[in-house]
Amino acid sequence: MMLTPAQVTVVILNYKGVEDTLCCLNALQRLEQQPGRIIVVDNNSGKKDVARLTDAWSTANILCHKPAPVILCQGDCLPNAQQILLTLDSNNGFASGNNAGIRLALSDTSCKALWLLNNDTEPEKYSLHYLCQRLNKIQGASIAGATVAYHHNRSLVQCAAGGFLNRWIGTSKLAYAQLPLEEVLKLEPTALEASLDDILGASMLIKRDVFDRIGFFSEEFFLYTEETEFCLRAGQAGILFAWGQKSIIYHKEGASTGAQTAIAGRKFLRPVWVDYLALRNRVYMMRKHYPWALPLVLLSYLGVMLNRVRRGQADRIPLVCRAAWDGLRGRMGKPDHLFPALRDSHENPSH
């Protein structure tokens, strides 16, 4: 059966990022072919943020003057509405928030696929159409990624679909990163699709049968690496990946975590808690899927320490050691035992 945009439910995770979320919603309203439903999951942003989002969604701030969204609390049943705001009573991370939206969406049997979008993305008007088109073309493919360009430099690609995992040390490399968008759009997609290990979490179109086969996102990661681990399970189940090459998404990259790559004259930034999570989760993922590689993974963290010294962050060396140790022994979840601020304004589930 051919997948159409009308059979797709969009899930957007929001945590104190209302302005970015509204920009994303505006971009979705400009899609040439509309999705069947949009679910915004709010990860306990607070009453003021929820009120701001609800008010803006139901007024002229959203281009198409659709009815106000139906507001649900965690555990409510799916109503017959095109716009839903699902409010959660705690922020337990990217995977947990998305899983709540996915479960709600899948309770409607007419939903045939989920489009997971970061709230700091803005899709072009044919983006969903091209994602569906590519999944329909590639037999056995059930997860599709887009061509993701930087929001601040729309001619430069952040990632084409997803990336490649180094199975010896657990690092990932994004496909066609930092190449001109014009050049990437001319490439042949088949070779890339055959070599992908994962799909970038900022934009993932996932058929519903994937969740039946491999389950949901692993919530113990809290933030970072969960989409790679999800895709590893998908690959092990024989699920293929597709690249909707003409599906273009503009990504603000770490708009709310504060992390950003050093490109186009920008300074590399990675807050200390983001650093910890990325390093901890890498070890844990490799422990789960490639335990034979753990000695090399841990040895590679000597290089991580040297890199922190080079950046003038020698004070982070104990953190690197703690991250590796916690990942090795499986101490996962929200690390508020190390970073109490994650209990409040500094926690955020966006990629």
mmCIF file of N, CA and C in Angstrom, residues 20-35 38 61-63 115 117 121-127 154 248-250:
data_model
loop_
_atom_site.group_PDB
_atom_site.id
_atom_site.type_symbol
_atom_site.label_atom_id
_atom_site.label_comp_id
_atom_site.label_asym_id
_atom_site.label_seq_id
_atom_site.Cartn_x
_atom_site.Cartn_y
_atom_site.Cartn_z
ATOM 1 N N ASP A 20 10.450 28.567 18.601
ATOM 2 C CA ASP A 20 10.915 27.621 17.586
ATOM 3 C C ASP A 20 9.783 26.690 17.155
ATOM 4 N N THR A 21 9.006 26.227 18.116
ATOM 5 C CA THR A 21 7.905 25.314 17.799
ATOM 6 C C THR A 21 6.882 25.984 16.899
ATOM 7 N N LEU A 22 6.577 27.245 17.151
ATOM 8 C CA LEU A 22 5.622 27.964 16.307
ATOM 9 C C LEU A 22 6.160 28.159 14.892
ATOM 10 N N CYS A 23 7.457 28.412 14.772
ATOM 11 C CA CYS A 23 8.059 28.519 13.428
ATOM 12 C C CYS A 23 7.932 27.194 12.688
ATOM 13 N N CYS A 24 8.130 26.095 13.412
ATOM 14 C CA CYS A 24 7.990 24.773 12.808
ATOM 15 C C CYS A 24 6.552 24.530 12.370
ATOM 16 N N LEU A 25 5.600 24.885 13.230
ATOM 17 C CA LEU A 25 4.189 24.714 12.887
ATOM 18 C C LEU A 25 3.793 25.558 11.688
ATOM 19 N N ASN A 26 4.302 26.783 11.620
ATOM 20 C CA ASN A 26 4.034 27.625 10.455
ATOM 21 C C ASN A 26 4.552 26.981 9.181
ATOM 22 N N ALA A 27 5.759 26.421 9.260
ATOM 23 C CA ALA A 27 6.327 25.749 8.091
ATOM 24 C C ALA A 27 5.473 24.549 7.683
ATOM 25 N N LEU A 28 4.955 23.815 8.662
ATOM 26 C CA LEU A 28 4.093 22.671 8.358
ATOM 27 C C LEU A 28 2.803 23.109 7.674
ATOM 28 N N GLN A 29 2.270 24.263 8.054
ATOM 29 C CA GLN A 29 1.050 24.746 7.420
ATOM 30 C C GLN A 29 1.284 25.140 5.963
ATOM 31 N N ARG A 30 2.541 25.349 5.598
ATOM 32 C CA ARG A 30 2.858 25.689 4.208
ATOM 33 C C ARG A 30 3.119 24.455 3.337
ATOM 34 N N LEU A 31 3.041 23.260 3.934
ATOM 35 C CA LEU A 31 3.274 22.049 3.158
ATOM 36 C C LEU A 31 2.262 21.942 2.022
ATOM 37 N N GLU A 32 2.739 21.508 0.875
ATOM 38 C CA GLU A 32 1.855 21.355 -0.284
ATOM 39 C C GLU A 32 0.802 20.276 -0.043
ATOM 40 N N GLN A 33 1.207 19.210 0.658
ATOM 41 C CA GLN A 33 0.282 18.145 1.037
ATOM 42 C C GLN A 33 0.330 17.994 2.551
ATOM 43 N N GLN A 34 -0.805 18.208 3.192
ATOM 44 C CA GLN A 34 -0.860 18.265 4.646
ATOM 45 C C GLN A 34 -0.858 16.869 5.281
ATOM 46 N N PRO A 35 -0.230 16.743 6.455
ATOM 47 C CA PRO A 35 -0.303 15.469 7.196
ATOM 48 C C PRO A 35 -1.701 15.287 7.779
ATOM 49 N N ILE A 38 -1.256 16.582 13.560
ATOM 50 C CA ILE A 38 -0.045 17.119 14.189
ATOM 51 C C ILE A 38 -0.206 17.006 15.700
ATOM 52 N N ASN A 61 -0.956 33.872 14.514
ATOM 53 C CA ASN A 61 0.454 33.502 14.500
ATOM 54 C C ASN A 61 0.699 32.214 13.731
ATOM 55 N N ILE A 62 -0.344 31.415 13.543
ATOM 56 C CA ILE A 62 -0.253 30.251 12.684
ATOM 57 C C ILE A 62 -0.990 30.583 11.398
ATOM 58 N N LEU A 63 -0.350 30.343 10.280
ATOM 59 C CA LEU A 63 -0.821 30.852 8.996
ATOM 60 C C LEU A 63 -2.247 30.452 8.660
ATOM 61 N N TRP A 115 6.035 11.118 11.514
ATOM 62 C CA TRP A 115 7.121 12.011 11.105
ATOM 63 C C TRP A 115 7.587 12.740 12.358
ATOM 64 N N LEU A 117 9.793 15.342 14.094
ATOM 65 C CA LEU A 117 10.498 16.568 13.742
ATOM 66 C C LEU A 117 10.989 17.262 14.997
ATOM 67 N N THR A 121 13.217 22.880 13.692
ATOM 68 C CA THR A 121 13.354 22.654 12.247
ATOM 69 C C THR A 121 12.250 23.377 11.497
ATOM 70 N N GLU A 122 12.507 23.647 10.225
ATOM 71 C CA GLU A 122 11.498 24.228 9.335
ATOM 72 C C GLU A 122 11.561 23.489 7.997
ATOM 73 N N PRO A 123 10.579 22.641 7.710
ATOM 74 C CA PRO A 123 10.579 21.893 6.456
ATOM 75 C C PRO A 123 10.094 22.736 5.281
ATOM 76 N N GLU A 124 10.662 22.486 4.102
ATOM 77 C CA GLU A 124 10.157 23.123 2.885
ATOM 78 C C GLU A 124 8.836 22.477 2.480
ATOM 79 N N LYS A 125 8.115 23.116 1.572
ATOM 80 C CA LYS A 125 6.712 22.758 1.346
ATOM 81 C C LYS A 125 6.484 21.382 0.720
ATOM 82 N N TYR A 126 7.492 20.814 0.051
ATOM 83 C CA TYR A 126 7.319 19.478 -0.534
ATOM 84 C C TYR A 126 8.041 18.393 0.276
ATOM 85 N N SER A 127 8.501 18.742 1.450
ATOM 86 C CA SER A 127 9.369 17.826 2.195
ATOM 87 C C SER A 127 8.668 16.522 2.573
ATOM 88 N N ARG A 154 21.553 28.325 4.737
ATOM 89 C CA ARG A 154 20.677 27.373 4.054
ATOM 90 C C ARG A 154 21.287 26.746 2.819
ATOM 91 N N ILE A 248 13.764 18.819 1.967
ATOM 92 C CA ILE A 248 14.741 19.726 2.579
ATOM 93 C C ILE A 248 14.195 20.294 3.891
ATOM 94 N N ILE A 249 15.009 20.139 4.928
ATOM 95 C CA ILE A 249 14.668 20.613 6.270
ATOM 96 C C ILE A 249 15.760 21.583 6.722
ATOM 97 N N TYR A 250 15.358 22.725 7.255
ATOM 98 C CA TYR A 250 16.323 23.670 7.805
ATOM 99 C C TYR A 250 16.353 23.520 9.329
#
